[in-house]
Amino acid sequence: MNSIFFEPLALKNKTVPNRFLAQAMEGNDGEKGGPSERTIDRYRELAKGGWGITVIEATSVWETSLARVNGLILNKKNLNSFKRLIDELRRRNSEGLVFIQLTHSGERSGKFSEIVTLTPGKAGPRYLSSDEIERIKDAFVEAALLAVEAGADGIDFKMCHGYFCGEMLRPANTRDDKWGGGLANRTRFFREALAEIKACLKDTAGFIMGSRVSMYEGIRGGCGTAGRDEIIEDLSEMLDVVRCMDDLGMDFVNVSAGIPALTGAITRPTESSKYLVYHQLRYAKTVKDMIQKEKRSLKVIGSAYSTFKEDAPVIMEEMLGKSYVDLCGFGRQIFADPLMPEKLRRGEKVHWCLLCSGCSKLMAAQMNDGCIIYNPYYREANRNFKA
Ligand SMILES: Cc1cc2nc3c(=O)[nH]c(=O)nc-3n(C[C@H](O)[C@H](O)[C@H](O)COP(=O)(O)O)c2cc1C
């Protein structure tokens, strides 16, 4: 197996033991917002795979912004169960780093939660006031500090896939208060939240912070367009967002694309849309080129490597070998075979994701979700599935 996969990577004052990153993947199996036994079992299995970084799935900063009915929530009440989850991960993968992805689902929240929006005049979701946005920011800060207490190495401040912080960034956010309009206002939320988190961290200055972004959302006025009425891809503004992350002293950017609920083929291509994955490779390279050219230090994580199935190692080798990314992120593959990195290291047979969309289908139906091909529990759930 190519040794480049197992080259360590310095990240802040820590070392990532290899270049495999387990992306945030919602399993929708929490219990009252805390990780359940099933959640812990899933991550325990993943830990055996020896991933360089494991990102704990989208975890809400408060109770009324959930996209999944059994989604995770990081609050004081659930702190001990998060501590236990992280302990279990460390026990089986002592060298790998653990991040928690913090989110607010905004207009992508489920009906059982509260669907809110930033854009005035939209029918349906409740329009958030400026003060409410301030409170959401407080909740991100509080959750980040709880992530430190839970023992995580870092956080992924989720700004991708059309959730609250992604909606905030896009040109179509035309709010006329300090949260909308020009890019300085649209980046205010994460700039201020990050500054506040940093100010509170003090003696935990080694805590790693980064963000996952959708470089192009594929909607009019979305991230990766040049204005509220534009649909054509233009990455200039999103590159400025990445520059801003670097200026703030963030440590990584996880490059993704699309909005799963609206333009899902962009985020997670399937067999019939698999060539869309090359856009994601290009986005990661474009970001890395800018970082290298401007001598910036953010590390770049690429996404959607499951799409390549058994060719993933070849693509990984090329992307890492040419320094187009620092880490390669796998989503659906972590469900198909949580042991993948360790199996590749040992030269063992890997169960490759078949891009069947079974996990997405279960998730959309608000069921526990996982791999319906290789995992008997989800195979059975799929058999009993009624759309
Ligand atoms: C069932 C499911 C759950 C997901 N959960 C998350 C999540 O919690 N956070 C996130 O940023 N992306 C999430 N994603 C997106 C994946 O992390 C990843 O970007 C996408 O599947 C494409 O990568 P892949 O080709 O390696 O699967 C999810 C995708 C699926 C299919």
Tab-separated table of C-alpha atoms and ligand atoms in Angstrom:
chain	number	residue	atom	x	y	z
A	1	MET	CA	0.000	0.000	0.000
A	2	ASN	CA	1.230	3.471	-0.924
A	3	SER	CA	3.196	4.941	1.967
A	4	ILE	CA	1.953	8.461	1.206
A	5	PHE	CA	-1.368	7.436	2.811
A	6	PHE	CA	0.385	6.785	6.099
A	7	GLU	CA	2.583	9.861	6.200
A	8	PRO	CA	1.831	11.855	9.359
A	9	LEU	CA	0.541	15.395	9.032
A	10	ALA	CA	1.246	18.196	11.510
A	11	LEU	CA	-1.962	20.002	12.446
A	12	LYS	CA	-1.532	22.821	14.930
A	13	ASN	CA	0.420	21.221	17.783
A	14	LYS	CA	-0.915	17.724	17.041
A	15	THR	CA	-0.032	14.998	14.563
A	16	VAL	CA	-2.535	13.276	12.324
A	17	PRO	CA	-1.179	9.732	11.915
A	18	ASN	CA	-2.366	9.226	8.325
A	19	ARG	CA	-4.288	10.945	5.518
A	20	PHE	CA	-7.665	9.201	5.927
A	21	LEU	CA	-10.473	11.330	7.330
A	22	ALA	CA	-13.826	9.872	8.358
A	23	GLN	CA	-16.301	12.561	7.324
A	24	ALA	CA	-19.230	13.600	9.472
A	25	MET	CA	-22.025	11.114	8.685
A	26	GLU	CA	-25.351	11.355	10.507
A	27	GLY	CA	-26.616	8.001	11.698
A	28	ASN	CA	-29.814	9.437	13.199
A	29	ASP	CA	-29.562	7.133	16.201
A	30	GLY	CA	-29.006	9.445	19.164
A	31	GLU	CA	-31.039	9.255	22.358
A	32	LYS	CA	-32.452	12.551	23.643
A	33	GLY	CA	-29.660	14.228	21.683
A	34	GLY	CA	-26.835	12.242	23.262
A	35	PRO	CA	-24.968	9.389	21.586
A	36	SER	CA	-26.906	6.138	22.225
A	37	GLU	CA	-25.411	2.651	22.560
A	38	ARG	CA	-25.945	2.225	18.818
A	39	THR	CA	-24.107	5.492	18.116
A	40	ILE	CA	-21.239	4.403	20.338
A	41	ASP	CA	-21.089	0.976	18.664
A	42	ARG	CA	-20.846	2.658	15.260
A	43	TYR	CA	-17.949	4.868	16.296
A	44	ARG	CA	-16.235	2.008	18.157
A	45	GLU	CA	-16.151	0.087	14.878
A	46	LEU	CA	-14.837	3.155	13.066
A	47	ALA	CA	-12.062	3.518	15.635
A	48	LYS	CA	-10.837	0.020	14.751
A	49	GLY	CA	-10.301	1.319	11.215
A	50	GLY	CA	-7.506	3.632	12.406
A	51	TRP	CA	-8.741	6.780	10.663
A	52	GLY	CA	-6.342	9.741	10.952
A	53	ILE	CA	-9.231	12.029	11.877
A	54	THR	CA	-12.759	11.050	12.826
A	55	VAL	CA	-15.354	13.805	12.575
A	56	ILE	CA	-18.329	13.128	14.812
A	57	GLU	CA	-21.444	13.752	12.739
A	58	ALA	CA	-23.502	16.969	12.534
A	59	THR	CA	-24.241	17.861	16.147
A	60	SER	CA	-26.718	20.581	16.880
A	61	VAL	CA	-25.792	23.507	19.113
A	62	TRP	CA	-29.269	23.553	20.562
A	63	GLU	CA	-32.449	21.546	20.759
A	64	THR	CA	-34.721	23.222	18.229
A	65	SER	CA	-32.528	23.112	15.150
A	66	LEU	CA	-32.401	19.434	14.299
A	67	ALA	CA	-32.522	18.016	10.798
A	68	ARG	CA	-32.889	14.435	12.077
A	69	VAL	CA	-35.367	13.352	14.667
A	70	ASN	CA	-32.657	11.372	16.526
A	71	GLY	CA	-29.869	13.830	15.784
A	72	LEU	CA	-27.124	14.669	18.260
A	73	ILE	CA	-27.153	17.797	20.428
A	74	LEU	CA	-24.137	19.042	22.348
A	75	ASN	CA	-25.363	20.623	25.576
A	76	LYS	CA	-24.529	20.307	29.270
A	77	LYS	CA	-27.130	17.572	29.708
A	78	ASN	CA	-25.457	15.364	27.103
A	79	LEU	CA	-21.859	16.192	27.934
A	80	ASN	CA	-21.128	12.924	29.730
A	81	SER	CA	-22.398	10.804	26.858
A	82	PHE	CA	-20.138	12.745	24.450
A	83	LYS	CA	-17.226	12.205	26.854
A	84	ARG	CA	-17.934	8.499	26.781
A	85	LEU	CA	-18.135	8.450	22.979
A	86	ILE	CA	-14.766	10.178	22.670
A	87	ASP	CA	-13.206	7.903	25.315
A	88	GLU	CA	-14.359	4.866	23.346
A	89	LEU	CA	-12.859	6.286	20.149
A	90	ARG	CA	-9.539	6.981	21.843
A	91	ARG	CA	-9.361	3.596	23.520
A	92	ARG	CA	-9.318	1.887	20.116
A	93	ASN	CA	-7.549	4.541	18.068
A	94	SER	CA	-5.158	6.310	20.411
A	95	GLU	CA	-3.320	8.244	17.688
A	96	GLY	CA	-6.269	9.434	15.608
A	97	LEU	CA	-7.774	12.877	16.225
A	98	VAL	CA	-11.456	13.451	16.991
A	99	PHE	CA	-13.455	16.485	15.914
A	100	ILE	CA	-17.116	17.296	16.508
A	101	GLN	CA	-19.069	18.939	13.697
A	102	LEU	CA	-21.200	21.743	15.184
A	103	THR	CA	-24.288	22.844	13.337
A	104	HIS	CA	-27.638	24.575	13.368
A	105	SER	CA	-29.970	23.232	10.700
A	106	GLY	CA	-31.762	26.531	9.989
A	107	GLU	CA	-34.116	26.167	7.028
A	108	ARG	CA	-33.082	22.522	6.671
A	109	SER	CA	-34.457	21.647	10.133
A	110	GLY	CA	-37.122	18.960	10.285
A	111	LYS	CA	-40.836	19.613	10.845
A	112	PHE	CA	-40.456	18.097	14.343
A	113	SER	CA	-37.929	20.868	15.076
A	114	GLU	CA	-38.222	24.536	14.146
A	115	ILE	CA	-37.675	25.601	10.550
A	116	VAL	CA	-36.183	29.099	10.490
A	117	THR	CA	-34.680	31.252	7.773
A	118	LEU	CA	-32.484	34.278	7.243
A	119	THR	CA	-34.127	35.532	4.095
A	120	PRO	CA	-37.082	37.880	4.570
A	121	GLY	CA	-40.276	37.227	2.716
A	122	LYS	CA	-39.824	33.490	2.250
A	123	ALA	CA	-43.091	31.679	2.764
A	124	GLY	CA	-42.974	28.965	5.393
A	125	PRO	CA	-39.941	29.129	7.659
A	126	ARG	CA	-39.961	31.652	10.473
A	127	TYR	CA	-37.765	34.676	9.821
A	128	LEU	CA	-35.018	35.075	12.425
A	129	SER	CA	-34.527	38.416	14.151
A	130	SER	CA	-31.076	39.925	14.560
A	131	ASP	CA	-31.142	39.157	18.305
A	132	GLU	CA	-32.050	35.539	17.705
A	133	ILE	CA	-29.025	35.201	15.429
A	134	GLU	CA	-26.922	36.617	18.236
A	135	ARG	CA	-28.295	33.870	20.543
A	136	ILE	CA	-27.484	31.190	17.952
A	137	LYS	CA	-23.944	32.539	17.887
A	138	ASP	CA	-23.791	32.232	21.691
A	139	ALA	CA	-24.951	28.629	21.334
A	140	PHE	CA	-22.105	27.856	18.879
A	141	VAL	CA	-19.600	29.355	21.322
A	142	GLU	CA	-21.026	27.375	24.220
A	143	ALA	CA	-21.066	24.135	22.217
A	144	ALA	CA	-17.445	24.662	21.130
A	145	LEU	CA	-16.402	25.006	24.766
A	146	LEU	CA	-18.361	21.862	25.621
A	147	ALA	CA	-16.501	20.078	22.797
A	148	VAL	CA	-13.245	20.967	24.587
A	149	GLU	CA	-14.680	19.612	27.858
A	150	ALA	CA	-15.843	16.451	26.131
A	151	GLY	CA	-12.224	15.790	25.139
A	152	ALA	CA	-12.412	16.494	21.402
A	153	ASP	CA	-9.262	17.641	19.589
A	154	GLY	CA	-11.208	20.161	17.584
A	155	ILE	CA	-14.417	21.295	15.942
A	156	ASP	CA	-15.739	21.573	12.437
A	157	PHE	CA	-17.831	24.747	12.402
A	158	LYS	CA	-20.307	23.538	9.778
A	159	MET	CA	-20.900	26.076	7.003
A	160	CYS	CA	-21.756	23.633	4.207
A	161	HIS	CA	-24.747	21.894	2.656
A	162	GLY	CA	-27.373	24.631	3.034
A	163	TYR	CA	-27.665	24.575	6.809
A	164	PHE	CA	-27.810	27.790	8.866
A	165	CYS	CA	-24.167	28.902	8.478
A	166	GLY	CA	-24.188	28.065	4.767
A	167	GLU	CA	-27.370	30.071	4.228
A	168	MET	CA	-25.644	32.916	6.050
A	169	LEU	CA	-22.705	32.974	3.606
A	170	ARG	CA	-24.534	32.936	0.295
A	171	PRO	CA	-25.103	36.069	-1.853
A	172	ALA	CA	-28.861	35.425	-1.639
A	173	ASN	CA	-28.639	36.400	2.044
A	174	THR	CA	-29.882	39.931	1.423
A	175	ARG	CA	-30.814	40.767	5.012
A	176	ASP	CA	-30.562	44.476	5.635
A	177	ASP	CA	-29.134	44.130	9.143
A	178	LYS	CA	-25.542	43.356	10.110
A	179	TRP	CA	-25.942	39.669	9.134
A	180	GLY	CA	-26.658	40.123	5.445
A	181	GLY	CA	-25.802	42.027	2.274
A	182	GLY	CA	-22.058	42.431	1.653
A	183	LEU	CA	-19.579	39.618	2.279
A	184	ALA	CA	-18.258	41.309	5.436
A	185	ASN	CA	-21.747	41.016	6.934
A	186	ARG	CA	-22.315	37.487	5.627
A	187	THR	CA	-19.068	36.279	7.226
A	188	ARG	CA	-19.729	38.159	10.469
A	189	PHE	CA	-21.428	35.220	12.181
A	190	PHE	CA	-18.467	32.867	11.991
A	191	ARG	CA	-15.866	35.613	12.406
A	192	GLU	CA	-17.426	36.774	15.667
A	193	ALA	CA	-18.188	33.262	16.922
A	194	LEU	CA	-14.615	32.113	16.240
A	195	ALA	CA	-13.127	35.175	17.922
A	196	GLU	CA	-15.291	34.548	20.992
A	197	ILE	CA	-14.366	30.868	21.127
A	198	LYS	CA	-10.677	31.753	20.864
A	199	ALA	CA	-10.972	34.367	23.593
A	200	CYS	CA	-12.536	31.768	25.925
A	201	LEU	CA	-10.021	29.025	25.078
A	202	LYS	CA	-6.869	30.653	26.459
A	203	ASP	CA	-5.114	27.652	28.036
A	204	THR	CA	-6.524	25.264	25.430
A	205	ALA	CA	-4.897	27.086	22.553
A	206	GLY	CA	-4.059	23.734	20.923
A	207	PHE	CA	-7.735	23.180	20.152
A	208	ILE	CA	-8.157	22.718	16.392
A	209	MET	CA	-10.797	24.704	14.515
A	210	GLY	CA	-11.909	24.524	10.952
A	211	SER	CA	-14.980	24.536	8.810
A	212	ARG	CA	-16.656	22.533	6.086
A	213	VAL	CA	-17.905	24.648	3.201
A	214	SER	CA	-19.857	24.080	-0.006
A	215	MET	CA	-17.713	25.816	-2.607
A	216	TYR	CA	-20.660	25.776	-5.046
A	217	GLU	CA	-24.196	25.033	-3.882
A	218	GLY	CA	-25.779	24.745	-7.319
A	219	ILE	CA	-28.651	27.133	-6.593
A	220	ARG	CA	-29.310	30.688	-7.767
A	221	GLY	CA	-27.548	33.125	-5.457
A	222	GLY	CA	-25.960	30.220	-3.592
A	223	CYS	CA	-22.426	29.909	-2.265
A	224	GLY	CA	-20.034	29.831	-5.207
A	225	THR	CA	-21.955	32.346	-7.324
A	226	ALA	CA	-21.184	36.012	-7.922
A	227	GLY	CA	-24.521	37.460	-6.847
A	228	ARG	CA	-28.083	36.839	-5.700
A	229	ASP	CA	-29.373	36.431	-9.270
A	230	GLU	CA	-26.509	34.287	-10.536
A	231	ILE	CA	-26.527	30.531	-11.051
A	232	ILE	CA	-23.152	30.232	-12.827
A	233	GLU	CA	-20.261	28.961	-10.737
A	234	ASP	CA	-17.851	31.667	-9.626
A	235	LEU	CA	-15.527	30.675	-6.802
A	236	SER	CA	-14.043	34.129	-6.106
A	237	GLU	CA	-16.179	34.884	-3.086
A	238	MET	CA	-15.812	31.449	-1.541
A	239	LEU	CA	-12.051	31.776	-1.912
A	240	ASP	CA	-12.361	35.017	0.053
A	241	VAL	CA	-14.295	33.081	2.702
A	242	VAL	CA	-11.411	30.601	2.901
A	243	ARG	CA	-8.910	33.499	3.123
A	244	CYS	CA	-10.993	34.887	5.970
A	245	MET	CA	-10.845	31.510	7.750
A	246	ASP	CA	-7.065	31.520	7.407
A	247	ASP	CA	-6.810	35.133	8.617
A	248	LEU	CA	-8.803	34.126	11.702
A	249	GLY	CA	-6.216	31.469	12.491
A	250	MET	CA	-8.432	28.518	11.648
A	251	ASP	CA	-6.580	25.282	10.962
A	252	PHE	CA	-8.425	23.461	8.202
A	253	VAL	CA	-11.028	23.791	5.501
A	254	ASN	CA	-13.064	20.757	4.533
A	255	VAL	CA	-14.021	21.332	0.894
A	256	SER	CA	-17.446	20.042	-0.078
A	257	ALA	CA	-20.199	21.152	-2.439
A	258	GLY	CA	-23.946	21.220	-2.997
A	259	ILE	CA	-26.967	21.075	-0.709
A	260	PRO	CA	-27.987	17.430	-0.176
A	261	ALA	CA	-31.695	18.298	0.114
A	262	LEU	CA	-31.720	20.307	-3.151
A	263	THR	CA	-28.653	19.482	-5.231
A	264	GLY	CA	-27.673	16.168	-3.666
A	265	ALA	CA	-25.979	14.818	-6.797
A	266	ILE	CA	-23.341	17.518	-6.367
A	267	THR	CA	-22.670	16.643	-2.711
A	268	ARG	CA	-22.748	12.880	-3.023
A	269	PRO	CA	-22.690	11.717	-6.632
A	270	THR	CA	-24.186	8.309	-7.376
A	271	GLU	CA	-23.535	5.911	-10.245
A	272	SER	CA	-25.637	7.974	-12.668
A	273	SER	CA	-24.051	11.279	-11.633
A	274	LYS	CA	-20.569	10.089	-10.713
A	275	TYR	CA	-18.692	12.474	-13.015
A	276	LEU	CA	-19.865	15.388	-10.866
A	277	VAL	CA	-17.238	14.254	-8.375
A	278	TYR	CA	-14.509	15.796	-10.549
A	279	HIS	CA	-15.886	19.223	-9.631
A	280	GLN	CA	-15.152	18.424	-5.999
A	281	LEU	CA	-11.565	17.463	-6.870
A	282	ARG	CA	-11.187	20.757	-8.743
A	283	TYR	CA	-12.634	22.798	-5.854
A	284	ALA	CA	-10.138	21.243	-3.425
A	285	LYS	CA	-7.227	21.873	-5.807
A	286	THR	CA	-8.341	25.466	-6.415
A	287	VAL	CA	-8.421	26.117	-2.666
A	288	LYS	CA	-5.045	24.451	-2.125
A	289	ASP	CA	-3.486	26.387	-5.039
A	290	MET	CA	-4.605	29.663	-3.482
A	291	ILE	CA	-3.300	28.635	-0.051
A	292	GLN	CA	0.097	27.658	-1.445
A	293	LYS	CA	0.396	30.707	-3.691
A	294	GLU	CA	-0.429	33.068	-0.832
A	295	LYS	CA	1.706	31.126	1.670
A	296	ARG	CA	-1.245	30.514	3.951
A	297	SER	CA	-1.370	27.641	6.394
A	298	LEU	CA	-4.895	26.156	6.338
A	299	LYS	CA	-4.886	22.405	5.704
A	300	VAL	CA	-7.207	21.216	2.947
A	301	ILE	CA	-9.504	18.220	3.250
A	302	GLY	CA	-11.050	16.815	0.076
A	303	SER	CA	-14.511	15.230	-0.015
A	304	ALA	CA	-16.536	12.618	-1.877
A	305	TYR	CA	-13.838	9.964	-2.228
A	306	SER	CA	-16.408	7.169	-1.760
A	307	THR	CA	-17.637	8.017	-5.256
A	308	PHE	CA	-14.479	6.428	-6.703
A	309	LYS	CA	-15.213	3.061	-5.077
A	310	GLU	CA	-12.249	0.680	-5.583
A	311	ASP	CA	-10.373	3.384	-7.530
A	312	ALA	CA	-10.351	5.648	-4.455
A	313	PRO	CA	-6.760	4.700	-3.487
A	314	VAL	CA	-5.517	5.664	-6.983
A	315	ILE	CA	-7.231	9.060	-6.816
A	316	MET	CA	-6.038	9.570	-3.253
A	317	GLU	CA	-2.473	8.825	-4.292
A	318	GLU	CA	-2.688	11.385	-7.072
A	319	MET	CA	-4.366	14.121	-4.984
A	320	LEU	CA	-1.943	13.685	-2.068
A	321	GLY	CA	1.099	13.086	-4.289
A	322	LYS	CA	0.526	16.304	-6.225
A	323	SER	CA	-0.245	18.182	-2.974
A	324	TYR	CA	-3.741	19.076	-4.157
A	325	VAL	CA	-5.095	18.130	-0.702
A	326	ASP	CA	-3.678	17.304	2.717
A	327	LEU	CA	-6.300	14.763	3.743
A	328	CYS	CA	-8.890	12.698	1.874
A	329	GLY	CA	-12.381	12.488	3.359
A	330	PHE	CA	-14.691	9.504	3.008
A	331	GLY	CA	-18.410	9.678	3.775
A	332	ARG	CA	-20.532	6.752	2.566
A	333	GLN	CA	-17.464	4.485	2.604
A	334	ILE	CA	-17.242	4.752	6.409
A	335	PHE	CA	-20.675	3.141	6.563
A	336	ALA	CA	-19.805	0.501	3.946
A	337	ASP	CA	-16.537	-0.457	5.629
A	338	PRO	CA	-15.504	1.379	8.799
A	339	LEU	CA	-12.244	-0.609	8.803
A	340	MET	CA	-11.071	0.647	5.391
A	341	PRO	CA	-7.752	2.388	6.292
A	342	GLU	CA	-6.570	-0.530	8.424
A	343	LYS	CA	-7.598	-3.022	5.739
A	344	LEU	CA	-5.696	-1.065	3.083
A	345	ARG	CA	-2.659	-0.969	5.341
A	346	ARG	CA	-2.782	-4.727	5.775
A	347	GLY	CA	-3.573	-5.351	2.113
A	348	GLU	CA	-6.934	-6.894	2.981
A	349	LYS	CA	-10.094	-6.861	0.879
A	350	VAL	CA	-12.247	-3.748	1.395
A	351	HIS	CA	-16.047	-3.656	1.091
A	352	TRP	CA	-16.409	-0.725	-1.291
A	353	CYS	CA	-19.473	1.517	-1.166
A	354	LEU	CA	-21.718	0.751	-4.150
A	355	LEU	CA	-23.249	4.266	-4.260
A	356	CYS	CA	-26.710	2.704	-3.904
A	357	SER	CA	-28.054	5.676	-1.863
A	358	GLY	CA	-29.562	3.272	0.668
A	359	CYS	CA	-28.079	5.185	3.625
A	360	SER	CA	-29.444	8.484	2.273
A	361	LYS	CA	-32.861	6.939	1.722
A	362	LEU	CA	-33.088	5.705	5.330
A	363	MET	CA	-31.857	9.066	6.595
A	364	ALA	CA	-34.446	10.977	4.533
A	365	ALA	CA	-37.111	8.717	6.049
A	366	GLN	CA	-35.844	9.704	9.536
A	367	MET	CA	-34.784	6.119	10.294
A	368	ASN	CA	-31.490	4.939	11.813
A	369	ASP	CA	-29.248	4.969	8.752
A	370	GLY	CA	-26.193	3.054	7.646
A	371	CYS	CA	-25.055	0.666	4.954
A	372	ILE	CA	-27.885	-1.470	3.582
A	373	ILE	CA	-25.472	-3.647	1.603
A	374	TYR	CA	-22.926	-4.851	4.156
A	375	ASN	CA	-24.559	-4.210	7.554
A	376	PRO	CA	-27.350	-6.675	8.474
A	377	TYR	CA	-29.155	-4.209	10.781
A	378	TYR	CA	-29.662	-1.613	8.044
A	379	ARG	CA	-30.236	-4.300	5.401
A	380	GLU	CA	-33.181	-5.491	7.466
A	381	ALA	CA	-34.384	-1.897	8.034
A	382	ASN	CA	-34.303	-1.375	4.276
A	383	ARG	CA	-36.237	-4.585	3.661
A	384	ASN	CA	-39.028	-3.331	5.932
A	385	PHE	CA	-38.820	0.174	4.482
A	386	LYS	CA	-42.026	1.684	3.175
A	387	ALA	CA	-41.579	4.962	1.319
B	1	LIG	C1	-26.336	9.312	5.228
B	1	LIG	C2	-25.474	10.536	5.106
B	1	LIG	C3	-25.241	11.336	6.208
B	1	LIG	C4	-24.418	12.482	6.099
B	1	LIG	N1	-24.178	13.238	7.206
B	1	LIG	C5	-23.371	14.351	7.105
B	1	LIG	C6	-23.069	15.156	8.248
B	1	LIG	O1	-23.458	14.881	9.370
B	1	LIG	N2	-22.287	16.249	8.030
B	1	LIG	C7	-21.754	16.575	6.819
B	1	LIG	O2	-21.043	17.573	6.690
B	1	LIG	N3	-22.002	15.810	5.746
B	1	LIG	C8	-22.781	14.702	5.855
B	1	LIG	N4	-22.999	13.909	4.766
B	1	LIG	C9	-22.217	14.173	3.533
B	1	LIG	C10	-20.943	13.312	3.556
B	1	LIG	O3	-20.100	13.669	4.632
B	1	LIG	C11	-20.138	13.431	2.238
B	1	LIG	O4	-19.834	14.785	1.978
B	1	LIG	C12	-20.890	12.878	1.034
B	1	LIG	O5	-21.466	11.621	1.323
B	1	LIG	C13	-19.941	12.727	-0.168
B	1	LIG	O6	-18.800	11.991	0.204
B	1	LIG	P1	-18.632	10.425	-0.119
B	1	LIG	O7	-18.629	10.294	-1.627
B	1	LIG	O8	-17.315	10.067	0.471
B	1	LIG	O9	-19.785	9.725	0.488
B	1	LIG	C14	-23.820	12.795	4.853
B	1	LIG	C15	-24.077	11.971	3.747
B	1	LIG	C16	-24.882	10.863	3.856
B	1	LIG	C17	-25.092	10.000	2.643
